[in-house]
Short mmCIF file of C-alpha atoms in Angstrom, two decimals:
data_model
loop_
_atom_site.label_atom_id
_atom_site.label_comp_id
_atom_site.label_asym_id
_atom_site.label_seq_id
_atom_site.Cartn_x
_atom_site.Cartn_y
_atom_site.Cartn_z
CA UNK A 1 -18.68 -24.80 -17.69
CA UNK A 2 -15.02 -25.79 -17.77
CA UNK A 3 -13.47 -23.97 -14.79
CA UNK A 4 -10.07 -23.79 -16.50
CA UNK A 5 -11.24 -22.69 -19.93
CA UNK A 6 -9.39 -19.62 -21.20
CA UNK A 7 -10.10 -17.30 -24.14
CA UNK A 8 -7.02 -16.05 -26.04
CA UNK A 9 -7.44 -13.15 -28.48
CA UNK A 10 -4.60 -12.23 -30.86
CA UNK A 11 -4.23 -11.63 -34.60
CA UNK A 12 -0.75 -13.18 -34.84
CA UNK A 13 -1.23 -16.90 -35.72
CA UNK A 14 2.22 -17.89 -34.42
CA UNK A 15 1.71 -16.19 -31.05
CA UNK A 16 -1.81 -17.58 -30.76
CA UNK A 17 -0.39 -21.08 -31.33
CA UNK A 18 2.43 -20.56 -28.80
CA UNK A 19 0.02 -19.34 -26.13
CA UNK A 20 -2.39 -22.21 -26.78
CA UNK A 21 0.36 -24.84 -26.58
CA UNK A 22 1.71 -23.32 -23.34
CA UNK A 23 -1.72 -23.30 -21.69
CA UNK A 24 -2.55 -26.82 -22.96
CA UNK A 25 0.65 -28.08 -21.32
CA UNK A 26 -0.61 -26.52 -18.08
CA UNK A 27 -3.76 -28.62 -18.44
CA UNK A 28 -5.88 -25.66 -19.53
CA UNK A 29 -8.37 -25.80 -22.41
CA UNK A 30 -8.33 -22.80 -24.76
CA UNK A 31 -10.66 -21.00 -27.11
CA UNK A 32 -9.09 -18.58 -29.57
CA UNK A 33 -10.21 -15.49 -31.47
CA UNK A 34 -8.33 -13.31 -33.93
CA UNK A 35 -10.30 -10.07 -33.76
CA UNK A 36 -12.75 -8.03 -31.64
CA UNK A 37 -15.89 -9.25 -33.41
CA UNK A 38 -15.17 -12.98 -33.03
CA UNK A 39 -14.02 -12.44 -29.42
CA UNK A 40 -17.30 -10.71 -28.48
CA UNK A 41 -19.27 -13.58 -29.98
CA UNK A 42 -17.35 -16.16 -27.92
CA UNK A 43 -17.62 -14.06 -24.74
CA UNK A 44 -21.41 -13.94 -25.25
CA UNK A 45 -21.66 -17.69 -25.84
CA UNK A 46 -19.25 -19.07 -23.20
CA UNK A 47 -18.14 -18.62 -19.60
CA UNK A 48 -14.37 -18.27 -19.17
CA UNK A 49 -12.14 -18.52 -16.14
CA UNK A 50 -9.70 -16.08 -17.76
CA UNK A 51 -9.29 -13.99 -20.89
CA UNK A 52 -6.00 -12.94 -22.54
CA UNK A 53 -6.24 -10.25 -25.19
CA UNK A 54 -3.79 -8.40 -27.40
CA UNK A 55 -4.11 -4.62 -27.35
CA UNK A 56 -3.85 -4.08 -31.13
CA UNK A 57 -6.39 -6.00 -33.20
CA UNK A 58 -7.38 -5.59 -36.87
CA UNK A 59 -10.91 -4.31 -36.15
CA UNK A 60 -10.44 -2.40 -32.88
CA UNK A 61 -8.62 -1.72 -29.64
CA UNK A 62 -8.09 -4.33 -26.94
CA UNK A 63 -9.30 -1.81 -24.35
CA UNK A 64 -12.76 -2.25 -25.86
CA UNK A 65 -12.57 -5.96 -25.06
CA UNK A 66 -11.38 -5.24 -21.51
CA UNK A 67 -14.56 -3.22 -20.90
CA UNK A 68 -16.75 -5.75 -22.72
CA UNK A 69 -15.39 -8.79 -20.86
CA UNK A 70 -15.52 -7.15 -17.40
CA UNK A 71 -19.11 -6.04 -17.98
CA UNK A 72 -20.29 -9.53 -19.00
CA UNK A 73 -18.06 -11.76 -16.86
CA UNK A 74 -17.11 -9.57 -13.86
CA UNK A 75 -15.95 -12.46 -11.66
CA UNK A 76 -13.33 -13.63 -14.17
CA UNK A 77 -10.01 -11.83 -14.70
CA UNK A 78 -8.74 -10.46 -18.00
CA UNK A 79 -5.03 -9.90 -18.74
CA UNK A 80 -3.68 -7.89 -21.66
CA UNK A 81 -0.80 -8.53 -24.05
CA UNK A 82 1.04 -5.40 -25.10
CA UNK A 83 4.11 -4.45 -27.08
CA UNK A 84 7.28 -4.05 -25.03
CA UNK A 85 7.70 -0.46 -23.90
CA UNK A 86 4.05 0.48 -24.39
CA UNK A 87 3.38 0.76 -20.68
CA UNK A 88 0.78 3.53 -21.06
CA UNK A 89 -1.65 1.10 -22.70
CA UNK A 90 -1.04 -1.58 -20.08
CA UNK A 91 -1.59 0.93 -17.27
CA UNK A 92 -4.80 2.21 -18.87
CA UNK A 93 -6.05 -1.39 -19.15
CA UNK A 94 -5.36 -2.01 -15.47
CA UNK A 95 -7.09 1.23 -14.53
CA UNK A 96 -10.15 -0.14 -16.31
CA UNK A 97 -9.96 -3.36 -14.30
CA UNK A 98 -7.56 -5.67 -16.16
CA UNK A 99 -5.92 -8.19 -13.84
CA UNK A 100 -2.37 -7.88 -15.21
CA UNK A 101 -0.36 -7.43 -18.40
CA UNK A 102 2.10 -9.52 -20.40
CA UNK A 103 4.76 -7.80 -22.52
CA UNK A 104 5.82 -8.88 -26.01
CA UNK A 105 7.98 -10.75 -26.73
CA UNK A 106 6.16 -13.09 -24.37
CA UNK A 107 8.30 -14.60 -21.63
CA UNK A 108 6.82 -18.05 -20.96
CA UNK A 109 7.82 -18.10 -17.28
CA UNK A 110 6.11 -14.75 -16.77
CA UNK A 111 3.08 -15.96 -18.74
CA UNK A 112 2.72 -19.05 -16.54
CA UNK A 113 3.04 -16.91 -13.39
CA UNK A 114 0.27 -14.56 -14.58
CA UNK A 115 -1.96 -17.50 -15.56
CA UNK A 116 -1.50 -19.25 -12.22
CA UNK A 117 -2.22 -16.05 -10.29
CA UNK A 118 -5.32 -15.39 -12.37
CA UNK A 119 -6.67 -18.90 -11.89
CA UNK A 120 -6.33 -18.48 -8.14
CA UNK A 121 -8.85 -15.64 -8.18
CA UNK A 122 -12.02 -17.05 -6.66
CA UNK A 123 -15.06 -17.12 -8.92
CA UNK A 124 -17.22 -18.76 -6.28
CA UNK A 125 -17.26 -16.36 -3.34
CA UNK A 126 -19.22 -13.17 -3.85
CA UNK A 127 -17.17 -10.05 -3.28
CA UNK A 128 -20.19 -7.77 -3.10
CA UNK A 129 -20.70 -7.89 0.66
CA UNK A 130 -17.73 -6.92 2.83
CA UNK A 131 -19.60 -8.03 6.00
CA UNK A 132 -19.56 -11.61 4.69
CA UNK A 133 -15.78 -11.52 4.55
CA UNK A 134 -14.22 -12.27 7.94
CA UNK A 135 -10.78 -11.32 6.64
CA UNK A 136 -11.72 -7.65 6.90
CA UNK A 137 -12.57 -7.76 10.60
CA UNK A 138 -9.26 -6.08 11.49
CA UNK A 139 -10.48 -2.92 9.78
CA UNK A 140 -12.52 -1.66 12.72
CA UNK A 141 -15.60 0.45 12.05
CA UNK A 142 -19.06 0.52 10.48
CA UNK A 143 -19.29 4.05 9.08
CA UNK A 144 -19.94 4.55 5.34
CA UNK A 145 -16.31 5.65 4.92
CA UNK A 146 -15.02 2.37 6.32
CA UNK A 147 -17.55 0.21 4.48
CA UNK A 148 -16.54 1.93 1.23
CA UNK A 149 -12.87 1.28 1.98
CA UNK A 150 -13.61 -2.42 2.60
CA UNK A 151 -15.37 -2.69 -0.76
CA UNK A 152 -12.43 -1.04 -2.51
CA UNK A 153 -9.97 -3.40 -0.79
CA UNK A 154 -11.90 -6.45 -2.00
CA UNK A 155 -12.12 -5.05 -5.52
CA UNK A 156 -8.44 -4.15 -5.94
CA UNK A 157 -7.31 -7.38 -4.23
CA UNK A 158 -8.42 -9.35 -7.31
CA UNK A 159 -6.07 -7.37 -9.57
CA UNK A 160 -2.30 -7.40 -9.93
CA UNK A 161 -2.21 -3.66 -10.65
CA UNK A 162 0.07 -1.51 -8.48
CA UNK A 163 -1.86 0.32 -5.76
CA UNK A 164 -0.97 3.65 -4.19
CA UNK A 165 -2.46 4.01 -0.70
CA UNK A 166 -2.97 7.63 0.21
CA UNK A 167 -3.69 8.97 3.68
CA UNK A 168 -2.48 10.92 6.67
CA UNK A 169 -0.01 9.48 9.17
CA UNK A 170 -1.59 7.02 11.56
CA UNK A 171 -4.66 6.20 9.46
CA UNK A 172 -3.73 2.53 8.95
CA UNK A 173 -2.20 2.46 5.47
CA UNK A 174 -0.10 -0.63 6.22
CA UNK A 175 -3.19 -2.45 7.52
CA UNK A 176 -4.97 -1.64 4.24
CA UNK A 177 -1.97 -2.98 2.29
CA UNK A 178 -1.99 -6.14 4.39
CA UNK A 179 -5.72 -6.67 3.81
CA UNK A 180 -5.29 -6.24 0.05
CA UNK A 181 -2.64 -8.97 0.18
CA UNK A 182 -4.71 -11.27 2.42
CA UNK A 183 -7.67 -11.10 0.03
CA UNK A 184 -5.59 -11.58 -3.11
CA UNK A 185 -4.46 -14.71 -5.02
CA UNK A 186 -1.02 -14.12 -3.44
CA UNK A 187 -2.26 -14.52 0.14
CA UNK A 188 -0.27 -17.73 0.74
CA UNK A 189 2.96 -16.01 -0.35
CA UNK A 190 5.09 -13.44 1.55
CA UNK A 191 3.93 -9.94 2.47
CA UNK A 192 7.03 -7.77 2.87
CA UNK A 193 6.67 -4.22 4.24
CA UNK A 194 9.41 -1.61 4.41
CA UNK A 195 9.53 2.05 5.45
CA UNK A 196 11.53 3.78 2.72
CA UNK A 197 12.39 6.67 5.02
CA UNK A 198 14.10 4.39 7.51
CA UNK A 199 16.77 3.00 5.12
CA UNK A 200 20.08 4.90 4.86
CA UNK A 201 20.77 6.06 1.29
CA UNK A 202 23.99 4.09 0.99
CA UNK A 203 22.24 0.80 1.86
CA UNK A 204 19.05 1.31 -0.14
CA UNK A 205 20.00 -0.47 -3.36
CA UNK A 206 21.32 -3.45 -1.43
CA UNK A 207 18.17 -3.60 0.75
CA UNK A 208 15.87 -3.52 -2.27
CA UNK A 209 17.75 -5.69 -4.76
CA UNK A 210 20.28 -7.65 -2.68
CA UNK A 211 24.03 -7.91 -3.17
CA UNK A 212 26.78 -10.39 -3.91
CA UNK A 213 29.45 -11.28 -1.40
CA UNK A 214 32.38 -8.87 -1.60
CA UNK A 215 30.52 -6.29 -3.72
CA UNK A 216 31.28 -3.58 -1.14
CA UNK A 217 32.92 -3.21 2.26
CA UNK A 218 30.89 -5.19 4.77
CA UNK A 219 29.23 -7.49 2.22
CA UNK A 220 30.45 -10.67 3.88
CA UNK A 221 27.82 -12.90 2.26
CA UNK A 222 25.17 -12.87 -0.47
CA UNK A 223 21.89 -11.11 0.36
CA UNK A 224 18.67 -11.62 -1.57
CA UNK A 225 16.99 -8.22 -0.98
CA UNK A 226 13.37 -7.23 -0.43
CA UNK A 227 12.16 -7.83 -3.99
CA UNK A 228 13.42 -11.40 -3.95
CA UNK A 229 12.10 -11.97 -0.41
CA UNK A 230 8.64 -10.94 -1.67
CA UNK A 231 8.86 -13.09 -4.83
CA UNK A 232 5.43 -14.56 -5.56
CA UNK A 233 3.85 -12.28 -2.97
CA UNK A 234 3.38 -8.59 -2.20
CA UNK A 235 5.92 -5.83 -1.56
CA UNK A 236 4.65 -2.80 0.38
CA UNK A 237 6.78 0.35 0.15
CA UNK A 238 5.63 2.72 2.88
CA UNK A 239 6.62 6.41 2.69
CA UNK A 240 7.72 5.97 -0.91
CA UNK A 241 8.03 9.76 -1.22
CA UNK A 242 11.25 9.52 0.83
CA UNK A 243 13.08 7.58 -1.90
CA UNK A 244 16.02 9.59 -3.29
CA UNK A 245 15.97 10.29 -7.04
CA UNK A 246 18.67 7.74 -8.03
CA UNK A 247 16.71 5.00 -6.26
CA UNK A 248 13.49 6.09 -7.94
CA UNK A 249 15.12 5.40 -11.32
CA UNK A 250 16.23 1.92 -10.24
CA UNK A 251 12.82 1.12 -8.75
CA UNK A 252 11.04 2.14 -11.95
CA UNK A 253 13.26 -0.17 -13.98
CA UNK A 254 12.68 -3.10 -11.61
CA UNK A 255 8.91 -2.61 -11.86
CA UNK A 256 8.89 -2.37 -15.64
CA UNK A 257 11.32 -5.23 -16.31
CA UNK A 258 10.04 -7.44 -13.48
CA UNK A 259 13.63 -8.26 -12.65
CA UNK A 260 16.35 -7.00 -10.34
CA UNK A 261 20.13 -6.95 -10.43
CA UNK A 262 21.86 -7.45 -7.06
CA UNK A 263 24.72 -5.07 -6.30
CA UNK A 264 27.91 -6.61 -7.69
CA UNK A 265 26.08 -9.02 -10.02
CA UNK A 266 26.05 -9.07 -13.82
CA UNK A 267 22.89 -11.17 -13.93
CA UNK A 268 19.25 -10.00 -13.83
CA UNK A 269 17.02 -12.07 -11.54
CA UNK A 270 13.33 -12.32 -12.52
CA UNK A 271 10.89 -11.44 -9.71
CA UNK A 272 7.12 -11.72 -9.50
CA UNK A 273 5.78 -9.21 -6.97
CA UNK A 274 2.60 -7.21 -6.56
CA UNK A 275 3.65 -3.67 -5.62
CA UNK A 276 1.74 -1.60 -3.08
CA UNK A 277 3.03 1.78 -1.92
CA UNK A 278 1.95 4.55 0.42
CA UNK A 279 2.79 8.03 1.64
CA UNK A 280 1.24 10.69 3.82
CA UNK A 281 2.76 13.30 1.49
CA UNK A 282 1.13 14.70 -1.65
CA UNK A 283 2.98 12.82 -4.39
CA UNK A 284 1.32 14.77 -7.21
CA UNK A 285 2.61 17.99 -5.64
CA UNK A 286 6.10 16.50 -5.30
CA UNK A 287 5.98 15.56 -9.01
CA UNK A 288 5.10 19.15 -9.92
CA UNK A 289 8.06 20.32 -7.82
CA UNK A 290 10.40 17.82 -9.55
CA UNK A 291 10.99 16.02 -6.25
CA UNK A 292 9.39 12.75 -7.41
CA UNK A 293 9.65 11.20 -10.87
CA UNK A 294 6.50 11.57 -12.93
CA UNK A 295 7.00 8.25 -14.74
CA UNK A 296 7.38 6.39 -11.44
CA UNK A 297 4.31 8.15 -10.03
CA UNK A 298 2.16 6.99 -12.97
CA UNK A 299 3.55 3.47 -12.66
CA UNK A 300 2.81 3.02 -8.94
CA UNK A 301 -0.46 4.99 -9.02
CA UNK A 302 -2.41 2.71 -11.36
CA UNK A 303 -5.07 2.38 -8.65
CA UNK A 304 -5.34 4.93 -5.83
CA UNK A 305 -6.92 4.04 -2.49
CA UNK A 306 -7.73 6.86 -0.06
CA UNK A 307 -7.71 5.95 3.64
CA UNK A 308 -10.00 8.32 5.57
CA UNK A 309 -8.73 10.38 8.48
CA UNK A 310 -10.17 9.47 11.89
CA UNK A 311 -11.91 12.87 12.18
CA UNK A 312 -13.87 11.94 9.02
CA UNK A 313 -15.13 8.73 10.63
CA UNK A 314 -15.49 9.87 14.25
CA UNK A 315 -18.58 7.64 14.78
CA UNK A 316 -16.17 4.67 14.68
CA UNK A 317 -14.30 5.94 17.75
CA UNK A 318 -16.40 4.04 20.37
CA UNK A 319 -15.78 0.73 18.55
CA UNK A 320 -12.08 1.52 18.16
CA UNK A 321 -11.80 2.44 21.86
CA UNK A 322 -13.50 -0.82 22.86
CA UNK A 323 -11.12 -2.75 20.59
CA UNK A 324 -8.00 -1.08 21.99
CA UNK A 325 -9.14 -1.53 25.61
CA UNK A 326 -9.71 -5.25 25.03
CA UNK A 327 -6.45 -5.68 23.13
CA UNK A 328 -4.30 -3.79 25.65
CA UNK A 329 -5.96 -5.45 28.65
CA UNK A 330 -5.31 -8.91 27.19
CA UNK A 331 -1.71 -7.95 26.44
CA UNK A 332 -1.14 -6.74 30.00
CA UNK A 333 -3.24 -9.51 31.58
CA UNK A 334 -5.54 -7.10 33.44
CA UNK A 335 -9.30 -6.71 33.80
CA UNK A 336 -10.59 -4.36 31.08
CA UNK A 337 -11.56 -1.00 32.62
CA UNK A 338 -14.95 0.59 31.99
CA UNK A 339 -15.07 3.93 30.21
CA UNK A 340 -16.95 7.06 31.18
CA UNK A 341 -19.38 8.09 28.37
CA UNK A 342 -17.95 11.63 28.64
CA UNK A 343 -14.60 10.22 27.47
CA UNK A 344 -16.19 9.05 24.21
CA UNK A 345 -17.89 12.42 23.74
CA UNK A 346 -14.56 14.17 24.25
CA UNK A 347 -12.72 11.87 21.88
CA UNK A 348 -15.38 12.20 19.16
CA UNK A 349 -15.02 15.99 19.24
CA UNK A 350 -11.20 15.87 19.00
CA UNK A 351 -9.50 16.35 15.62
CA UNK A 352 -6.86 13.58 16.05
CA UNK A 353 -3.90 14.90 14.01
CA UNK A 354 -2.22 11.55 14.68
CA UNK A 355 -5.35 9.56 13.72
CA UNK A 356 -5.82 5.95 14.89
CA UNK A 357 -2.23 5.63 16.09
CA UNK A 358 -2.77 8.62 18.37
CA UNK A 359 -6.06 7.18 19.67
CA UNK A 360 -4.34 3.89 20.54
CA UNK A 361 -1.58 5.75 22.40
CA UNK A 362 -4.17 7.83 24.31
CA UNK A 363 -6.03 4.68 25.40
CA UNK A 364 -2.82 2.90 26.38
CA UNK A 365 -1.72 5.89 28.46
CA UNK A 366 -5.18 6.14 30.04
CA UNK A 367 -5.17 2.47 31.06
CA UNK A 368 -1.72 2.94 32.59
CA UNK A 369 -2.59 6.12 34.47
CA UNK A 370 -6.16 5.34 35.50
CA UNK A 371 -6.41 4.90 39.26
CA UNK A 372 -9.77 3.15 39.34
CA UNK A 373 -11.89 0.69 37.39
CA UNK A 374 -13.14 3.40 35.04
CA UNK A 375 -11.28 5.61 32.55
CA UNK A 376 -12.36 9.22 33.00
CA UNK A 377 -11.77 12.41 31.00
CA UNK A 378 -8.93 13.27 33.39
CA UNK A 379 -7.10 10.09 32.34
CA UNK A 380 -6.89 10.76 28.60
CA UNK A 381 -4.72 13.95 28.59
CA UNK A 382 -5.56 14.94 25.04
CA UNK A 383 -2.66 16.28 22.97
CA UNK A 384 -4.56 19.54 22.39
CA UNK A 385 -4.51 20.38 26.09
CA UNK A 386 -0.83 19.53 26.39
CA UNK A 387 -0.12 21.60 23.29
CA UNK A 388 -2.02 24.59 24.71
CA UNK A 389 -0.01 24.41 27.93
CA UNK A 390 3.20 24.12 25.90
CA UNK A 391 2.16 27.12 23.81
CA UNK A 392 1.57 29.23 26.93
CA UNK A 393 4.99 28.28 28.26
CA UNK A 394 6.68 29.14 24.97
CA UNK A 395 4.83 32.47 24.74
CA UNK A 396 6.10 33.45 28.18
CA UNK A 397 9.63 32.63 27.03
CA UNK A 398 9.21 34.53 23.73
CA UNK A 399 9.84 37.94 25.32
CA UNK A 400 13.42 36.98 26.20
CA UNK A 401 14.22 35.05 22.98
CA UNK A 402 15.22 35.95 19.45
CA UNK A 403 12.99 34.67 16.61
CA UNK A 404 15.45 31.87 15.78
CA UNK A 405 15.59 30.78 19.43
CA UNK A 406 11.81 30.93 19.65
CA UNK A 407 11.37 28.72 16.56
CA UNK A 408 13.99 26.27 17.86
CA UNK A 409 12.03 26.01 21.12
CA UNK A 410 8.80 25.26 19.26
CA UNK A 411 10.52 22.62 17.12
CA UNK A 412 11.98 20.91 20.19
CA UNK A 413 8.56 20.90 21.92
CA UNK A 414 6.93 19.32 18.85
CA UNK A 415 9.64 16.66 18.62
CA UNK A 416 9.23 15.76 22.29
CA UNK A 417 5.44 15.73 22.00
CA UNK A 418 5.54 13.41 18.97
CA UNK A 419 8.00 11.07 20.70
CA UNK A 420 5.77 10.99 23.78
CA UNK A 421 2.72 10.08 21.69
CA UNK A 422 4.60 7.30 19.90
CA UNK A 423 6.32 5.96 23.04
CA UNK A 424 9.75 6.94 21.72
CA UNK A 425 9.33 5.35 18.28
CA UNK A 426 11.21 7.75 15.98
CA UNK A 427 9.82 6.27 12.76
CA UNK A 428 6.23 6.71 13.96
CA UNK A 429 7.05 10.17 15.37
CA UNK A 430 8.50 11.23 12.01
CA UNK A 431 5.28 10.11 10.28
CA UNK A 432 3.22 12.06 12.83
CA UNK A 433 5.24 15.21 12.14
CA UNK A 434 5.23 14.71 8.36
CA UNK A 435 9.02 14.50 8.02
CA UNK A 436 11.37 11.74 6.91
CA UNK A 437 13.04 9.40 9.38
CA UNK A 438 16.42 10.88 8.43
CA UNK A 439 15.16 14.39 9.18
CA UNK A 440 13.79 13.16 12.51
CA UNK A 441 17.12 11.61 13.43
CA UNK A 442 18.98 14.81 12.50
CA UNK A 443 16.62 17.08 14.45
CA UNK A 444 16.79 14.88 17.57
CA UNK A 445 20.59 15.03 17.42
CA UNK A 446 20.48 18.82 16.93
CA UNK A 447 18.23 19.28 19.96
CA UNK A 448 20.19 16.76 22.10
CA UNK A 449 17.19 14.47 22.42
CA UNK A 450 18.55 11.08 23.46
CA UNK A 451 17.95 7.93 21.43
#
């Protein structure tokens, strides 16, 4: 088997020749086919490191070949060639497992980038056993929910398709994004993460796409932007639901054209990024309410990964507690405390609205407040107990308050509680409460909660 041998399938002789010459100059041997029937014959008779197929062939649809190739050579990637503007077909191909797509007319720089990424996909290491992959050790847990998530991470890591990571606040969506990157062909390139809710509207375009010196007040020098910083690697857009509509339009164009235009520039800059995004909000619901663009939703949601809530994997809590105790003890240079078994029982029966982030904060607070060598139930101060006490206090105040005053009191208590759980981190507190960072900042100002 020639490890660099590639199969190219297209019914246009000129394009087939151009692709073959380009790959030959990269030192890659090619086989060619001009229709579905001849392609299937060659797939049955040869092993290929990569397959490139057109979507429209004289005797069938390229999607048929995507399924056929993946079934027979599952460890090798297949990329599709599609007419410019026909994104629906490219997205459908990636949903079926295609590695990436190339638009016609073919841009040779983009073609070479796709080829190089595809050839970096390992065909030696088996991806069937997540326990054999030490790179997933940061995803703590052994429950079926976690093992399934690990398998999904390894599977989607081999693709270039955009991934939407869905899950409640505090479940570890950024960790999942990082692990997808670390197990992908782009692992040696940058991983850039940004919280969309934390960027002021007026700076968003500059942050994403960069700007030229003098393009606006305060632009004292050129800036490359997040897309360019992630060039060759992975860009993770957390809380993508917080993007304002005008920015959603610009993001969609950047994704489709694979290029960005810095603020104040007349020139498009090509970028090669794998896009991952996440939100704790229901994007499909936001689309139905016209608060998120449907075309952008379909473009970023080619593959959806669900991160389970901690209450759905409560049997992982003892291992997570042990991990956090060891981590925090090492950080603070102290002897790790023991833990009362009743603490684990209590934690396993708790619903954890703040998920793993809340568990980490509980353990950190318990280590700080524990007076002995063992963490007891009295040291963990679960949020539910604090909330019950807060509720009793508010109820006693209700008799002397109007409804508006009463609701304001509840809102202030929830803000303070979230800030306490996140050690004053407003971005994390906003995620815990299910609101944007801008809304969090406004509400803190309204309630005179200091920065």
